[in-house]
Tab-separated table of C-alpha atoms and ligand atoms in Angstrom:
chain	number	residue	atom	x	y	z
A	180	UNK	CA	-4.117	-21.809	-16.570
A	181	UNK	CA	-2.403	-22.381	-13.385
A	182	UNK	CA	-5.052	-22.693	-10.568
A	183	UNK	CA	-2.691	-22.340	-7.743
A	184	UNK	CA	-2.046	-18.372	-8.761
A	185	UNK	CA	-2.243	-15.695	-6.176
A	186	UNK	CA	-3.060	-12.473	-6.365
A	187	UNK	CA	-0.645	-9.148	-6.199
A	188	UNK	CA	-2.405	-6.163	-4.089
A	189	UNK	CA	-1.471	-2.929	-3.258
A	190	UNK	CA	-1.739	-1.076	-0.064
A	191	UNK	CA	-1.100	2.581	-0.362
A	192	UNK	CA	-1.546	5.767	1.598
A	193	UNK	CA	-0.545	8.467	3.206
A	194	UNK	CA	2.274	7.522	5.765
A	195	UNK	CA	0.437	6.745	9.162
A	196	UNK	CA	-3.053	5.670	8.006
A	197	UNK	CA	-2.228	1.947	9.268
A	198	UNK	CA	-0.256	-0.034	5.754
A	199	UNK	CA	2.168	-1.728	8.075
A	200	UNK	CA	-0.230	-3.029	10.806
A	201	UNK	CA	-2.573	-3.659	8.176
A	202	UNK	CA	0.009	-5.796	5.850
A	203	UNK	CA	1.486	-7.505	8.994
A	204	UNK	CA	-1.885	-8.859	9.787
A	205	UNK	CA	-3.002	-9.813	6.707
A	206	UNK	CA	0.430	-11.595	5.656
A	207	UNK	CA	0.090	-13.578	8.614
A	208	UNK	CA	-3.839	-14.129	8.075
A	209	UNK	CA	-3.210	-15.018	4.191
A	210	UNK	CA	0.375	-16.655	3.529
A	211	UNK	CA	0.913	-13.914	1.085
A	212	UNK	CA	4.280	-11.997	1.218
A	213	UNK	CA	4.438	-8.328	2.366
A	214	UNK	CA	6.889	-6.156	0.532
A	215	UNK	CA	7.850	-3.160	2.486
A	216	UNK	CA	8.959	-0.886	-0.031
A	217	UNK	CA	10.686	1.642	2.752
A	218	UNK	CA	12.524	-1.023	4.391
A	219	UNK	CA	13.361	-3.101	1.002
A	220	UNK	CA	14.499	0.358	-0.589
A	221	UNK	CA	17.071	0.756	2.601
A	222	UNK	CA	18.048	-2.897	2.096
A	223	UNK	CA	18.935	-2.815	-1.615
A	224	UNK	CA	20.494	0.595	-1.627
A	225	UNK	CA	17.524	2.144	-3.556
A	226	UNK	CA	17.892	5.576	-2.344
A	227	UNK	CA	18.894	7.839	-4.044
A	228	UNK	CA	19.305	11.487	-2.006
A	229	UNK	CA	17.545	12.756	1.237
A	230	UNK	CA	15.131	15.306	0.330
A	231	UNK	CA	16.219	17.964	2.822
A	232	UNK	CA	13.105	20.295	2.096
A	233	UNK	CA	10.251	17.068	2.664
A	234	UNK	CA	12.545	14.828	5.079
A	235	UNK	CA	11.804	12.200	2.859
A	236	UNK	CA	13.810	9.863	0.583
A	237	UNK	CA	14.168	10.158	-2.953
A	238	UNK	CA	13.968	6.742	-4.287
A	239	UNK	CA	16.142	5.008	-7.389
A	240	UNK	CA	12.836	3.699	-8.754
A	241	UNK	CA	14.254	2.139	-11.845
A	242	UNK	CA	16.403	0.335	-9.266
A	243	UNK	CA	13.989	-0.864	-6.807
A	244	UNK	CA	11.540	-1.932	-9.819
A	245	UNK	CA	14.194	-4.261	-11.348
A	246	UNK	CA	15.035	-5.742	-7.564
A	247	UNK	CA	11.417	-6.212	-7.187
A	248	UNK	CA	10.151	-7.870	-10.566
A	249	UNK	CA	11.355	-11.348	-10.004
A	250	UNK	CA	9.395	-11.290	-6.727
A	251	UNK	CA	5.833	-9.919	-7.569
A	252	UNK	CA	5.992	-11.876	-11.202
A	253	UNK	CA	4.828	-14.980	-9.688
A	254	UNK	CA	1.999	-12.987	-7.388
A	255	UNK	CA	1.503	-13.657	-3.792
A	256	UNK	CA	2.585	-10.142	-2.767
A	257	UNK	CA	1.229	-7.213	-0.689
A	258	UNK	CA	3.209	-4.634	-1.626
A	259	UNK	CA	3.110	-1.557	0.867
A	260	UNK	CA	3.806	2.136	-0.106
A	261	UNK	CA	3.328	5.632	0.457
A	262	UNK	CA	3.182	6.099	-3.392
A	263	UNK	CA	2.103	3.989	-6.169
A	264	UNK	CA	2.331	6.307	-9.665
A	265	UNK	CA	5.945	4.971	-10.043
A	266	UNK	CA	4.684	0.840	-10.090
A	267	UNK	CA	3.766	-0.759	-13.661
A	268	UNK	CA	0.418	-1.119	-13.542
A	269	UNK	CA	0.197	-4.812	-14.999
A	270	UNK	CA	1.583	-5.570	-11.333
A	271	UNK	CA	-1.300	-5.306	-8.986
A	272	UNK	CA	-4.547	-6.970	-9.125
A	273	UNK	CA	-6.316	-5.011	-6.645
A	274	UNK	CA	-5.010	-1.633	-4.916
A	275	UNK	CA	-6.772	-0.599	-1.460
A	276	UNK	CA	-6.034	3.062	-0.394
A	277	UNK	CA	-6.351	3.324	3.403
A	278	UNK	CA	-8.069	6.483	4.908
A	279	UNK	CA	-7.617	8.040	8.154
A	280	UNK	CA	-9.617	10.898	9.593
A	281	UNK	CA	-7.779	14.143	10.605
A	282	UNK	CA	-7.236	13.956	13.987
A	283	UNK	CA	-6.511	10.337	14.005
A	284	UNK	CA	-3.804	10.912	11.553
A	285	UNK	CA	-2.314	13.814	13.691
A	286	UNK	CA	-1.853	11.693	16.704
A	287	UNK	CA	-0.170	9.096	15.004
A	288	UNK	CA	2.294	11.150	13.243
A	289	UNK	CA	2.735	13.285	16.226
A	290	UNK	CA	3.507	10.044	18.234
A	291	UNK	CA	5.611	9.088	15.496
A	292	UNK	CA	8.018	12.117	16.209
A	293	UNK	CA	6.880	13.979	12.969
A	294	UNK	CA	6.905	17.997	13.588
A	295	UNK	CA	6.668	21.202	11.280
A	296	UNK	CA	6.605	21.135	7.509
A	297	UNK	CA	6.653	17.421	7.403
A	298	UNK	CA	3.910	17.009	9.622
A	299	UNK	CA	1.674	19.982	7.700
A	300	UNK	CA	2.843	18.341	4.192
A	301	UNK	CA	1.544	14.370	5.465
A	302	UNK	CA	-1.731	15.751	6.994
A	303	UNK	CA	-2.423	17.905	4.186
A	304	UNK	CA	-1.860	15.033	1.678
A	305	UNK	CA	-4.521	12.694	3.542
A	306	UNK	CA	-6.605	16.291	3.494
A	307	UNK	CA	-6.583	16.382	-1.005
A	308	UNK	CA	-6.484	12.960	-0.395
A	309	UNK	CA	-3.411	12.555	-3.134
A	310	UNK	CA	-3.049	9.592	-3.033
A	311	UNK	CA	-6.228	8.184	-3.370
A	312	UNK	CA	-6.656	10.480	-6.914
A	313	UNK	CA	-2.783	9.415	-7.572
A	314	UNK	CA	-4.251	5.340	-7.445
A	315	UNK	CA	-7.410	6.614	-9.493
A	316	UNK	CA	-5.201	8.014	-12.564
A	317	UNK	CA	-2.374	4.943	-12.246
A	318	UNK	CA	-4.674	2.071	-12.246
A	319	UNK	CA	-8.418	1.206	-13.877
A	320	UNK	CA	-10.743	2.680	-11.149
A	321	UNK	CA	-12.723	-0.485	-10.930
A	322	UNK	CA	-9.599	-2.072	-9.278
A	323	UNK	CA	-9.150	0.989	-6.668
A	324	UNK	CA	-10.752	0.454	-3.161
A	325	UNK	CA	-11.182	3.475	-0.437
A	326	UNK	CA	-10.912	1.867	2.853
A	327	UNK	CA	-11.397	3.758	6.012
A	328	UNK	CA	-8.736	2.810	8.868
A	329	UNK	CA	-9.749	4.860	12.476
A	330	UNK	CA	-10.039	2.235	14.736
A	331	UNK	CA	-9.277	-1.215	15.621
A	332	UNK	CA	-12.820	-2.311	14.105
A	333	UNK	CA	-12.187	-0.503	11.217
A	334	UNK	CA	-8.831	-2.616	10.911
A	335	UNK	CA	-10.684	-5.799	11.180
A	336	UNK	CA	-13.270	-5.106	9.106
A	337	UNK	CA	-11.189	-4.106	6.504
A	338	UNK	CA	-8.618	-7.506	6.683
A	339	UNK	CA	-11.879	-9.045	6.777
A	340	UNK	CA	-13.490	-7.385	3.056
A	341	UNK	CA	-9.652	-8.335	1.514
A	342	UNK	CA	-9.604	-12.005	2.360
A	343	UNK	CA	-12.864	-11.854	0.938
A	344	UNK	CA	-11.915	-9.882	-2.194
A	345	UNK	CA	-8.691	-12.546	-1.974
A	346	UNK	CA	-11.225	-15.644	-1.801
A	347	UNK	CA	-13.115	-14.241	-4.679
A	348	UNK	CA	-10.103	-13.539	-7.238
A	349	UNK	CA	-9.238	-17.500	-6.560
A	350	UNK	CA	-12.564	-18.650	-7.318
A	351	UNK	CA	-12.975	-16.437	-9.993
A	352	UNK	CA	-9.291	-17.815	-11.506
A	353	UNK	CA	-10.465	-21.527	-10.854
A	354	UNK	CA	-13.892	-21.171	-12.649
A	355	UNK	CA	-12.512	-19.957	-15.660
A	356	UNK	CA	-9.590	-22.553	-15.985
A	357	UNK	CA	-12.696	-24.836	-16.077
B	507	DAT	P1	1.782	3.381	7.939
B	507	DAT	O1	2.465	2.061	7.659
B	507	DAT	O2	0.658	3.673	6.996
B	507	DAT	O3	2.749	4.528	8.044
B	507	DAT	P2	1.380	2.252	10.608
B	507	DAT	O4	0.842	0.892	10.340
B	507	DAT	O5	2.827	2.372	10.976
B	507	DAT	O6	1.072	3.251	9.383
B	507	DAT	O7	0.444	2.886	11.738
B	507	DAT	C1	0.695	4.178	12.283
B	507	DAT	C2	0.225	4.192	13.732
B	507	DAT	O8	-1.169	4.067	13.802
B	507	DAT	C3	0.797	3.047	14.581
B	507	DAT	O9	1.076	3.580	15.866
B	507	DAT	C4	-0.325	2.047	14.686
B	507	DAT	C5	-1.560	2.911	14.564
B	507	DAT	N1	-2.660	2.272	13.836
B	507	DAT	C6	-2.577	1.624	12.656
B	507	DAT	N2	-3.783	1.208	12.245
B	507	DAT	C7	-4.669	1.603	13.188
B	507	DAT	C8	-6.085	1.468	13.323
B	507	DAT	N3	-6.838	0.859	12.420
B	507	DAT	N4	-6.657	2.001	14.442
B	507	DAT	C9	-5.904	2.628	15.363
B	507	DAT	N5	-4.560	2.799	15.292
B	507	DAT	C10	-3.949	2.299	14.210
């Protein structure tokens, strides 16, 4: 067994609960490579409509799934969506869903220029908290972790529990190579 393997996690929730500041920070903190799905769907022309009705767009997942294979095969990758249904599950080792409280989550999209039925449809998603149940029926639920993300503390803390999960996975990988 190669000793020297790193781990593929998963950040996912609903847009403005924190994934990008969380992933920036914990790239930096960890070496390992964040994969900005949005941004990396834009760059390899993975889009395929503009959902008029949700202001949202429609991805080509098939697409974006064959792009993206060759980098998370190796592992080393925090891969950062809004969804996560669409992923093969064999990818991730570990999937945290980030929380935000209500009000928090208003602000943020409201700063963020969101308004109307877009705004309802985000704040009502963290609300049935979709996404968390969507990670809970895509992957084994032992692998799924519910981390709240209101604050700057909250942030750190929860950068702090991954390296920790992160440092665990590699001992974990090195003990039984032994
Ligand atoms: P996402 O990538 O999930 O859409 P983001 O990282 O862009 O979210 O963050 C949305 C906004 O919230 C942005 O203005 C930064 C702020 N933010 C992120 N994490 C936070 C935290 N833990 N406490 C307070 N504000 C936070």
């Amino acid at each position: 067994m190669n000793v020297t393997q790193k781990p593929n996690i998963l950040i996912t929730g609903t847009p403005g609960v924190g994934k990008s500041t969380l992933c920036k920070k914990l790239a930096k903190k960890t070496g390992l490579v964040w994969q900005d799905i949005s941004k990396i769907a834009k760059d390899q022309n993975c889009i395929q409509e503009y959902d008029e009705v949700y202001e949202t767009s429609v991805l080509d997942e098939d697409k974006l799934l064959d792009f993206l294979e060759d980098e998370i095969s190796p592992g080393g990758n925090i891969v950062d969506y809004h969804g996560c249904d669409f992923f093969p599950e064999r990818w991730f080792d570990v999937v945290f869903v980030l929380r935000a409280d209500n009000t928090n989550l208003y602000d943020r999209l409201i700063a963020r220029g969101y308004e109307g039925k877009k705004l309802e449809d985000n704040i009502q998603c963290e609300i049935f908290q979709t996404i968390l149940e969507e990670a809970q029926s895509s992957y084994n639920s032992e692998i799924v972790h519910e981390l709240q993300n209101n604050s700057e503390q909250e942030l750190h803390q929860n950068i702090k529990q991954i390296v920790k999960w992160i440092t665990k996975w590699k001992k974990d990988k090195i003990q039984k190579s032994e």
